[in-house]
PDB file of C-alpha atoms in Angstrom:
ATOM      1  CA  MET A   1      -1.063  49.790 -31.970  1.00  0.00           C
ATOM      2  CA  LEU A   2      -4.456  51.001 -30.245  1.00  0.00           C
ATOM      3  CA  LEU A   3      -4.491  54.059 -33.268  1.00  0.00           C
ATOM      4  CA  SER A   4      -4.432  52.326 -35.927  1.00  0.00           C
ATOM      5  CA  PHE A   5      -7.416  49.438 -34.415  1.00  0.00           C
ATOM      6  CA  ALA A   6      -9.246  52.286 -33.715  1.00  0.00           C
ATOM      7  CA  VAL A   7      -8.750  54.047 -37.415  1.00  0.00           C
ATOM      8  CA  GLN A   8      -9.389  50.812 -39.319  1.00  0.00           C
ATOM      9  CA  LYS A   9     -13.253  50.108 -36.809  1.00  0.00           C
ATOM     10  CA  LEU A  10     -13.456  53.920 -38.038  1.00  0.00           C
ATOM     11  CA  ARG A  11     -13.236  52.646 -41.114  1.00  0.00           C
ATOM     12  CA  ALA A  12     -14.802  49.799 -41.543  1.00  0.00           C
ATOM     13  CA  GLU A  13     -18.393  51.535 -39.624  1.00  0.00           C
ATOM     14  CA  GLU A  14     -17.710  54.782 -41.927  1.00  0.00           C
ATOM     15  CA  GLY A  15     -17.369  53.527 -44.521  1.00  0.00           C
ATOM     16  CA  ILE A  16     -14.072  55.393 -46.154  1.00  0.00           C
ATOM     17  CA  THR A  17     -12.683  53.082 -49.167  1.00  0.00           C
ATOM     18  CA  SER A  18     -10.205  54.554 -50.400  1.00  0.00           C
ATOM     19  CA  GLY A  19     -11.608  54.674 -53.804  1.00  0.00           C
ATOM     20  CA  ARG A  20     -11.853  51.028 -53.541  1.00  0.00           C
ATOM     21  CA  PRO A  21     -15.341  49.145 -53.613  1.00  0.00           C
ATOM     22  CA  LEU A  22     -15.891  47.531 -49.913  1.00  0.00           C
ATOM     23  CA  ILE A  23     -15.964  43.577 -50.523  1.00  0.00           C
ATOM     24  CA  THR A  24     -19.334  42.081 -48.152  1.00  0.00           C
ATOM     25  CA  SER A  25     -20.401  38.812 -47.720  1.00  0.00           C
ATOM     26  CA  ASP A  26     -22.154  39.244 -50.587  1.00  0.00           C
ATOM     27  CA  LYS A  27     -19.744  38.204 -52.921  1.00  0.00           C
ATOM     28  CA  ARG A  28     -21.749  39.188 -56.097  1.00  0.00           C
ATOM     29  CA  ARG A  29     -21.758  42.978 -56.366  1.00  0.00           C
ATOM     30  CA  PRO A  30     -19.339  45.204 -54.987  1.00  0.00           C
ATOM     31  CA  LEU A  31     -20.604  48.707 -52.217  1.00  0.00           C
ATOM     32  CA  LYS A  32     -20.592  51.935 -53.915  1.00  0.00           C
ATOM     33  CA  PRO A  33     -17.856  54.744 -52.797  1.00  0.00           C
ATOM     34  CA  VAL A  34     -19.353  56.574 -49.869  1.00  0.00           C
ATOM     35  CA  ALA A  35     -18.712  60.881 -49.047  1.00  0.00           C
ATOM     36  CA  ILE A  36     -16.980  61.143 -47.168  1.00  0.00           C
ATOM     37  CA  ASN A  37     -17.585  64.123 -44.065  1.00  0.00           C
ATOM     38  CA  CYS A  38     -13.930  65.686 -43.269  1.00  0.00           C
ATOM     39  CA  GLY A  39     -15.575  67.737 -40.700  1.00  0.00           C
ATOM     40  CA  GLY A  40     -18.063  64.582 -39.317  1.00  0.00           C
ATOM     41  CA  SER A  41     -15.333  61.871 -39.695  1.00  0.00           C
ATOM     42  CA  PHE A  42     -12.283  64.120 -37.919  1.00  0.00           C
ATOM     43  CA  LYS A  43     -14.413  64.846 -34.610  1.00  0.00           C
ATOM     44  CA  MET A  44     -15.807  62.216 -34.491  1.00  0.00           C
ATOM     45  CA  PHE A  45     -12.728  59.755 -35.002  1.00  0.00           C
ATOM     46  CA  SER A  46     -11.229  62.277 -31.871  1.00  0.00           C
ATOM     47  CA  ARG A  47     -13.652  60.369 -30.042  1.00  0.00           C
ATOM     48  CA  ARG A  48     -13.032  57.783 -30.348  1.00  0.00           C
ATOM     49  CA  ILE A  49      -9.650  58.480 -30.040  1.00  0.00           C
ATOM     50  CA  ALA A  50     -10.408  59.818 -26.009  1.00  0.00           C
ATOM     51  CA  ALA A  51     -12.798  56.820 -25.563  1.00  0.00           C
ATOM     52  CA  ALA A  52      -9.561  54.282 -26.403  1.00  0.00           C
ATOM     53  CA  ARG A  53      -7.416  55.205 -24.748  1.00  0.00           C
ATOM     54  CA  PRO A  54      -8.718  53.305 -21.450  1.00  0.00           C
ATOM     55  CA  LEU A  55      -8.357  50.452 -23.319  1.00  0.00           C
ATOM     56  CA  ARG A  56      -4.569  50.201 -22.453  1.00  0.00           C
ATOM     57  CA  THR A  57      -5.351  50.024 -18.788  1.00  0.00           C
ATOM     58  CA  SER A  58      -7.927  46.696 -19.322  1.00  0.00           C
ATOM     59  CA  ILE A  59      -5.417  45.252 -21.239  1.00  0.00           C
ATOM     60  CA  ILE A  60      -2.309  45.115 -19.417  1.00  0.00           C
ATOM     61  CA  PRO A  61      -2.935  44.141 -16.633  1.00  0.00           C
ATOM     62  CA  ARG A  62      -2.683  45.335 -12.850  1.00  0.00           C
ATOM     63  CA  GLN A  63      -0.063  44.596 -11.206  1.00  0.00           C
ATOM     64  CA  THR A  64      -1.421  44.476  -6.960  1.00  0.00           C
ATOM     65  CA  THR A  65       1.757  44.020  -4.298  1.00  0.00           C
ATOM     66  CA  LEU A  66       0.176  41.721  -1.697  1.00  0.00           C
ATOM     67  CA  ILE A  67       1.493  43.461   1.453  1.00  0.00           C
ATOM     68  CA  SER A  68       1.161  42.052   4.880  1.00  0.00           C
ATOM     69  CA  GLN A  69      -1.082  43.151   7.484  1.00  0.00           C
ATOM     70  CA  ARG A  70       0.213  42.542  11.195  1.00  0.00           C
ATOM     71  CA  CYS A  71      -2.044  43.692  14.133  1.00  0.00           C
ATOM     72  CA  ALA A  72      -0.506  44.683  17.615  1.00  0.00           C
ATOM     73  CA  SER A  73      -1.625  44.176  20.270  1.00  0.00           C
ATOM     74  CA  GLN A  74      -2.526  48.113  21.792  1.00  0.00           C
ATOM     75  CA  ALA A  75      -3.091  47.210  25.280  1.00  0.00           C
ATOM     76  CA  ALA A  76      -0.491  48.513  27.715  1.00  0.00           C
ATOM     77  CA  ALA A  77       1.820  45.806  30.210  1.00  0.00           C
ATOM     78  CA  PRO A  78       1.798  46.364  33.467  1.00  0.00           C
ATOM     79  CA  SER A  79       3.734  49.578  34.698  1.00  0.00           C
ATOM     80  CA  GLY A  80       3.676  47.868  37.951  1.00  0.00           C
ATOM     81  CA  PRO A  81       7.078  46.695  40.535  1.00  0.00           C
ATOM     82  CA  VAL A  82       7.563  43.460  39.640  1.00  0.00           C
ATOM     83  CA  LEU A  83       8.768  42.355  43.129  1.00  0.00           C
ATOM     84  CA  PRO A  84      10.618  39.803  44.595  1.00  0.00           C
ATOM     85  CA  LEU A  85       8.965  36.233  46.271  1.00  0.00           C
ATOM     86  CA  THR A  86      10.867  36.510  49.850  1.00  0.00           C
ATOM     87  CA  ASP A  87      13.223  33.826  51.552  1.00  0.00           C
ATOM     88  CA  ILE A  88      10.868  32.042  52.786  1.00  0.00           C
ATOM     89  CA  GLU A  89       8.178  32.510  50.247  1.00  0.00           C
ATOM     90  CA  ASP A  90      10.218  30.961  47.801  1.00  0.00           C
ATOM     91  CA  PRO A  91      13.573  28.809  49.644  1.00  0.00           C
ATOM     92  CA  GLY A  92      14.301  28.059  46.003  1.00  0.00           C
ATOM     93  CA  MET A  93      14.616  30.572  44.461  1.00  0.00           C
ATOM     94  CA  ASN A  94      12.325  28.987  41.616  1.00  0.00           C
ATOM     95  CA  GLY A  95       9.700  30.896  41.064  1.00  0.00           C
ATOM     96  CA  GLY A  96       8.137  28.900  43.796  1.00  0.00           C
ATOM     97  CA  TYR A  97       7.807  25.025  42.065  1.00  0.00           C
ATOM     98  CA  ILE A  98       8.419  22.110  44.212  1.00  0.00           C
ATOM     99  CA  ASN A  99      10.795  20.014  43.423  1.00  0.00           C
ATOM    100  CA  PRO A 100      10.614  16.858  44.725  1.00  0.00           C
ATOM    101  CA  PRO A 101      12.892  14.791  46.509  1.00  0.00           C
ATOM    102  CA  ARG A 102      16.851  14.718  44.883  1.00  0.00           C
ATOM    103  CA  VAL A 103      17.126  11.141  43.874  1.00  0.00           C
ATOM    104  CA  LYS A 104      19.333  10.953  40.846  1.00  0.00           C
ATOM    105  CA  ARG A 105      17.481   8.206  38.767  1.00  0.00           C
ATOM    106  CA  GLN A 106      21.032   6.092  38.530  1.00  0.00           C
ATOM    107  CA  PHE A 107      19.746   4.815  42.628  1.00  0.00           C
ATOM    108  CA  ARG A 108      17.087   4.128  41.628  1.00  0.00           C
ATOM    109  CA  ASP A 109      15.175   0.789  41.173  1.00  0.00           C
ATOM    110  CA  PRO A 110      15.824  -0.640  38.098  1.00  0.00           C
ATOM    111  CA  ASN A 111      13.380  -4.159  38.316  1.00  0.00           C
ATOM    112  CA  ALA A 112      10.471  -1.822  39.039  1.00  0.00           C
ATOM    113  CA  ASP A 113       6.799  -1.168  37.766  1.00  0.00           C
ATOM    114  CA  TRP A 114       8.192   1.680  35.913  1.00  0.00           C
ATOM    115  CA  TRP A 115       5.838   3.390  33.310  1.00  0.00           C
ATOM    116  CA  ASP A 116       8.765   4.761  31.852  1.00  0.00           C
ATOM    117  CA  LYS A 117      11.735   2.170  31.716  1.00  0.00           C
ATOM    118  CA  GLN A 118      14.368   2.874  30.470  1.00  0.00           C
ATOM    119  CA  GLU A 119      14.118   6.502  32.552  1.00  0.00           C
ATOM    120  CA  ARG A 120      12.496   4.913  35.652  1.00  0.00           C
ATOM    121  CA  ARG A 121       9.959   8.010  35.860  1.00  0.00           C
ATOM    122  CA  ASN A 122       6.391   7.323  36.036  1.00  0.00           C
ATOM    123  CA  TYR A 123       3.269   8.888  34.289  1.00  0.00           C
ATOM    124  CA  GLY A 124       2.935  12.734  35.151  1.00  0.00           C
ATOM    125  CA  GLU A 125       5.958  12.551  38.340  1.00  0.00           C
ATOM    126  CA  PRO A 126       6.775  15.882  38.068  1.00  0.00           C
ATOM    127  CA  VAL A 127       9.998  16.063  37.555  1.00  0.00           C
ATOM    128  CA  HIS A 128      13.295  18.285  39.596  1.00  0.00           C
ATOM    129  CA  GLU A 129      14.758  21.446  38.555  1.00  0.00           C
ATOM    130  CA  ASP A 130      18.943  19.903  38.368  1.00  0.00           C
ATOM    131  CA  ASN A 131      17.008  16.902  36.035  1.00  0.00           C
ATOM    132  CA  ASP A 132      20.023  16.974  33.515  1.00  0.00           C
ATOM    133  CA  ILE A 133      22.227  16.260  35.995  1.00  0.00           C
ATOM    134  CA  LEU A 134      19.503  13.714  37.926  1.00  0.00           C
ATOM    135  CA  GLY A 135      18.503  11.267  34.323  1.00  0.00           C
ATOM    136  CA  ILE A 136      19.972   8.284  33.857  1.00  0.00           C
ATOM    137  CA  PHE A 137      21.498   9.652  30.843  1.00  0.00           C
ATOM    138  CA  SER A 138      23.660  11.932  33.101  1.00  0.00           C
ATOM    139  CA  PRO A 139      27.267  10.628  34.366  1.00  0.00           C
ATOM    140  CA  GLU A 140      27.266   7.746  35.811  1.00  0.00           C
ATOM    141  CA  GLU A 141      27.762   8.811  39.332  1.00  0.00           C
ATOM    142  CA  TYR A 142      31.399   5.912  40.947  1.00  0.00           C
ATOM    143  CA  THR A 143      29.780   3.880  44.295  1.00  0.00           C
ATOM    144  CA  HIS A 144      31.962   1.282  44.127  1.00  0.00           C
ATOM    145  CA  GLN A 145      34.873   1.862  46.012  1.00  0.00           C
ATOM    146  CA  LYS A 146      35.594   3.938  49.054  1.00  0.00           C
ATOM    147  CA  VAL A 147      37.641   6.970  48.111  1.00  0.00           C
ATOM    148  CA  GLY A 148      40.459   5.918  51.167  1.00  0.00           C
ATOM    149  CA  THR A 149      40.173   2.321  50.144  1.00  0.00           C
ATOM    150  CA  ALA A 150      40.973   3.854  46.162  1.00  0.00           C
ATOM    151  CA  GLY A 151      43.785   5.351  47.128  1.00  0.00           C
ATOM    152  CA  PHE A 152      45.230   2.082  49.364  1.00  0.00           C
ATOM    153  CA  GLN A 153      44.159   0.411  45.792  1.00  0.00           C
ATOM    154  CA  PHE A 154      46.372   2.605  43.497  1.00  0.00           C
ATOM    155  CA  GLY A 155      49.392   3.088  46.383  1.00  0.00           C
ATOM    156  CA  LEU A 156      49.577  -0.832  46.425  1.00  0.00           C
ATOM    157  CA  PHE A 157      49.751  -0.763  42.603  1.00  0.00           C
ATOM    158  CA  ILE A 158      53.039   1.728  41.865  1.00  0.00           C
ATOM    159  CA  LEU A 159      54.960  -0.203  45.317  1.00  0.00           C
ATOM    160  CA  SER A 160      54.323  -3.619  43.708  1.00  0.00           C
ATOM    161  CA  VAL A 161      55.548  -2.066  40.365  1.00  0.00           C
ATOM    162  CA  LEU A 162      58.588  -0.182  41.706  1.00  0.00           C
ATOM    163  CA  GLY A 163      59.623  -3.003  43.849  1.00  0.00           C
ATOM    164  CA  LEU A 164      59.831  -5.235  41.137  1.00  0.00           C
ATOM    165  CA  CYS A 165      61.918  -3.002  38.891  1.00  0.00           C
ATOM    166  CA  THR A 166      64.301  -2.974  42.200  1.00  0.00           C
ATOM    167  CA  VAL A 167      64.675  -6.374  41.904  1.00  0.00           C
ATOM    168  CA  VAL A 168      64.940  -7.266  39.096  1.00  0.00           C
ATOM    169  CA  GLY A 169      68.009  -4.213  38.266  1.00  0.00           C
ATOM    170  CA  MET A 170      69.684  -5.825  41.386  1.00  0.00           C
ATOM    171  CA  MET A 171      69.961  -9.658  40.279  1.00  0.00           C
ATOM    172  CA  TYR A 172      69.795  -9.604  36.506  1.00  0.00           C
ATOM    173  CA  PRO A 173      73.172 -10.038  35.599  1.00  0.00           C
ATOM    174  CA  ASP A 174      74.471  -7.725  33.416  1.00  0.00           C
ATOM    175  CA  LYS A 175      76.567  -8.244  30.281  1.00  0.00           C
ATOM    176  CA  GLN A 176      80.480  -8.359  30.484  1.00  0.00           C
ATOM    177  CA  SER A 177      82.758  -5.579  28.766  1.00  0.00           C
ATOM    178  CA  ALA A 178      85.603  -3.924  27.924  1.00  0.00           C
ATOM    179  CA  PRO A 179      86.226  -0.338  26.127  1.00  0.00           C
ATOM    180  CA  ARG A 180      87.511  -0.979  22.664  1.00  0.00           C
ATOM    181  CA  GLU A 181      90.988   0.298  21.963  1.00  0.00           C
ATOM    182  CA  PHE A 182      92.722   1.792  18.236  1.00  0.00           C
ATOM    183  CA  GLU A 183      96.190   1.421  17.712  1.00  0.00           C
ATOM    184  CA  GLY A 184      97.550   4.206  18.920  1.00  0.00           C
ATOM    185  CA  GLY A 185      94.102   6.061  18.954  1.00  0.00           C
ATOM    186  CA  LEU A 186      93.836   6.712  15.020  1.00  0.00           C
ATOM    187  CA  GLU A 187      95.404   9.863  15.722  1.00  0.00           C
ATOM    188  CA  ARG A 188      96.368   9.985  12.128  1.00  0.00           C
ATOM    189  CA  GLU A 189      93.280   9.430  10.438  1.00  0.00           C
ATOM    190  CA  LEU A 190      91.487  11.608  12.694  1.00  0.00           C
ATOM    191  CA  GLY A 191      93.381  14.901  11.275  1.00  0.00           C
ATOM    192  CA  GLY A 192      95.915  14.674  13.015  1.00  0.00           C
ATOM    193  CA  PRO A 193      98.054  16.076  17.024  1.00  0.00           C
ATOM    194  CA  THR A 194      95.318  18.773  17.171  1.00  0.00           C
ATOM    195  CA  ALA A 195      92.029  16.936  16.374  1.00  0.00           C
ATOM    196  CA  VAL A 196      90.222  14.565  19.036  1.00  0.00           C
ATOM    197  CA  ARG A 197      92.039  11.405  18.921  1.00  0.00           C
ATOM    198  CA  ALA A 198      89.031   7.854  19.922  1.00  0.00           C
ATOM    199  CA  ARG A 199      90.899   6.009  22.769  1.00  0.00           C
ATOM    200  CA  ALA A 200      94.132   3.848  22.268  1.00  0.00           C
ATOM    201  CA  ALA A 201      95.692   0.979  24.241  1.00  0.00           C
ATOM    202  CA  GLY A 202      97.417   2.926  28.235  1.00  0.00           C
ATOM    203  CA  ASP A 203      94.523   5.098  28.753  1.00  0.00           C
ATOM    204  CA  PRO A 204      93.426   5.357  31.728  1.00  0.00           C
ATOM    205  CA  LEU A 205      88.927   3.742  31.726  1.00  0.00           C
TER     206      LEU A 205
END
């Protein structure tokens, strides 16, 4: 495609007509055929082709790949030994964090003027490191009854149910009934003398 374009352009500039008159914008008179100088035209033609080669790179857009650049700090990390805190300096083994009193939010006054009414907490108040256990949404701690009182109530309930069942069993009258008897024990119907027969009259209870 580029070669044909260069040939047409060269013919238009050199006036090559191949025996046909060239038509200009003035339609009244055609141009005269021009003699062709083969030596000079081929030299110029080769130069035009050499000059037209970079045209392909200008027509086709170059696709560049965007390479993300990442910067890393060249500062060396401290290589010295990390001295742990002693038990006196860090008794809670939590990096020296000073915990507030361990009080469950459940036991705080719900009618007090708290900044956070739901959590029963003031603005900027430090939280305990076990806040997930002491928070208002943690499982509620049962404090309505003591352990001894609750055990006594459970035992009393079990004894009451068992005593009621015993009294009902002793006082409820049984249904009058007797084992049913069949004539001959249905020996023939059940398969003969070797078969297991039913209860017959006179059989012991």
